[in-house]
Short mmCIF file of C-alpha atoms in Angstrom, two decimals:
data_model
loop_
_atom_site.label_atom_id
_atom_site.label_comp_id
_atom_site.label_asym_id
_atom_site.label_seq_id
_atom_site.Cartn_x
_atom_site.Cartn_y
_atom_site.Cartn_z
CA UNK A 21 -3.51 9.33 7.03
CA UNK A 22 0.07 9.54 8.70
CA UNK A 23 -0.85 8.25 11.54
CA UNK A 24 -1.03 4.33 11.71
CA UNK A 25 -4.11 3.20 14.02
CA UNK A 26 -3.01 -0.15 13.50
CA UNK A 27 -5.94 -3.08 13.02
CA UNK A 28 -6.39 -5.92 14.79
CA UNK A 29 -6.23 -9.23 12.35
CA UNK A 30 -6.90 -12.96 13.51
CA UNK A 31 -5.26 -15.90 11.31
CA UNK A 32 -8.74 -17.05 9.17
CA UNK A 33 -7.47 -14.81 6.12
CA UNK A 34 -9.88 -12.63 3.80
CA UNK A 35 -12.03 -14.32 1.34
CA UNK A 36 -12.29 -13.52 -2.45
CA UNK A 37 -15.87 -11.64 -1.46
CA UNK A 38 -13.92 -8.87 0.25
CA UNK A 39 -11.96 -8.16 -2.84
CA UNK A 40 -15.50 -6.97 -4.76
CA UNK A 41 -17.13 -5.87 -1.47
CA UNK A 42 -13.57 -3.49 -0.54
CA UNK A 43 -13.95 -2.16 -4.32
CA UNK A 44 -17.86 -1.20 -4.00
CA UNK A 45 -17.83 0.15 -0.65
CA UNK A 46 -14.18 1.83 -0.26
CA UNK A 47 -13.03 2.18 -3.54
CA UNK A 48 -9.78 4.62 -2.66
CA UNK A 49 -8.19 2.56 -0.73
CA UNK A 50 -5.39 0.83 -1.66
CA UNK A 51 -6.16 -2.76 0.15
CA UNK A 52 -8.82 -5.54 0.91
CA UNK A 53 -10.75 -4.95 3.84
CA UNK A 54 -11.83 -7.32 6.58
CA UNK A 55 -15.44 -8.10 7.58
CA UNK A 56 -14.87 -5.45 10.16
CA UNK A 57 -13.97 -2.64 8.65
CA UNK A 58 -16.64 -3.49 5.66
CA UNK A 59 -19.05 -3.53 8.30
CA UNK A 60 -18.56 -0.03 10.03
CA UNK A 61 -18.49 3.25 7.84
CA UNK A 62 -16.40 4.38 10.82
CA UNK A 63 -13.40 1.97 10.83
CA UNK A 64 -10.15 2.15 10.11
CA UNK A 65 -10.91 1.66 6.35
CA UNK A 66 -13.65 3.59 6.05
CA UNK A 67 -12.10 6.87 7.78
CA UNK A 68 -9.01 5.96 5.27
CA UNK A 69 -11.66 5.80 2.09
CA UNK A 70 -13.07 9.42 3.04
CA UNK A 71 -9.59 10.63 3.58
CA UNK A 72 -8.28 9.81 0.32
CA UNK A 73 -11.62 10.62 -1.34
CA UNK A 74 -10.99 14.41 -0.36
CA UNK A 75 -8.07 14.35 -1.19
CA UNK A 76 -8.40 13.19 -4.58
CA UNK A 77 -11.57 15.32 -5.68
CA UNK A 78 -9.29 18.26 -4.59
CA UNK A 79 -5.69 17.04 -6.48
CA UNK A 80 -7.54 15.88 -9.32
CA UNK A 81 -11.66 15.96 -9.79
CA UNK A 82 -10.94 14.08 -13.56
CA UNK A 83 -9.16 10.94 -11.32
CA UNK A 84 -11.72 11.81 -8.69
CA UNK A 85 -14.63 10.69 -10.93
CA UNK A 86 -12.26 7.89 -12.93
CA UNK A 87 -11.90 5.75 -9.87
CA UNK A 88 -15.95 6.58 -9.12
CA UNK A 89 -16.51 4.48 -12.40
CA UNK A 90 -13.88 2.08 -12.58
CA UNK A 91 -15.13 1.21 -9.43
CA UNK A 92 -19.00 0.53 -10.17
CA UNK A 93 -17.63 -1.46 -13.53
CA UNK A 94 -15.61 -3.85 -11.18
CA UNK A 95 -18.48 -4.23 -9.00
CA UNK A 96 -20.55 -5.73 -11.58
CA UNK A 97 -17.71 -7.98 -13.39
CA UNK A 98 -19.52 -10.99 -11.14
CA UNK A 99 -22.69 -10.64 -12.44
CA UNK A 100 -21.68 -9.66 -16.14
CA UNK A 101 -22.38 -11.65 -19.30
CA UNK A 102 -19.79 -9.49 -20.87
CA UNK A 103 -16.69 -9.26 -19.16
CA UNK A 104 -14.51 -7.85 -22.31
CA UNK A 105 -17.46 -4.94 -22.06
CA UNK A 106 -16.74 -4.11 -18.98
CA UNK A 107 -12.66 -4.37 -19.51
CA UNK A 108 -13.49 -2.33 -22.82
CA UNK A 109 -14.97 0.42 -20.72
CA UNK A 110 -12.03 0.39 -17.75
CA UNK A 111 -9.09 0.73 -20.38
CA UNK A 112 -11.21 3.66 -22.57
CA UNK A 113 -11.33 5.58 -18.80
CA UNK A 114 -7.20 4.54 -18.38
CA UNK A 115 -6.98 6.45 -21.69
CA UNK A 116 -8.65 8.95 -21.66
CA UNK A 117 -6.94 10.15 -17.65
CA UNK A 118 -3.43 9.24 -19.73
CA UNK A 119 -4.77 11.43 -22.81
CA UNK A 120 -3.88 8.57 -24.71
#
């Protein structure tokens, strides 16, 4: 994680796609992934995902497993019929981490 492999980027820009696809496939990290790094478990992304996966699950299993499910909700806000269900679920696991 300290070290900074450094990614290759060319000038076409990420599409709106990689926003959902970065959330379902690598949801602890903290940035939209290229087609690349989607693509390959392995990449830069991917080893970054697994890295702060660990390290979560071992600082904090409740967070762990919060970011687990706000993760699968977001994934399915395209395909929803009811957004504010899906919002209404995301906030209820904000409160209950903040013991709200």
């Amino acid at each position: 994680v300290l070290d900074d492999i450094g990614v290759e980027m060319d000038d076409t820009g990420l599409g709106m796609a990689n926003v959902a696809m970065t959330t379902a496939k690598y949801p602890f990290v903290s940035h939209v992934c290229c087609d690349a790094c989607l693509a390959d478990p392995e990449s830069p992304s991917g080893k970054l995902n697994s890295e702060f996966e660990v390290l979560t699950a071992d600082v904090d299993p409740g967070l762990h497993q919060a970011i687990i499910k706000v993760s699968g909700l977001v994934s399915e806000l395209d395909n929803s019929e009811s957004p504010d269900t899906i919002f209404t679920e995301v906030e209820k696991i904000h409160h209950s981490l903040l013991q709200v």
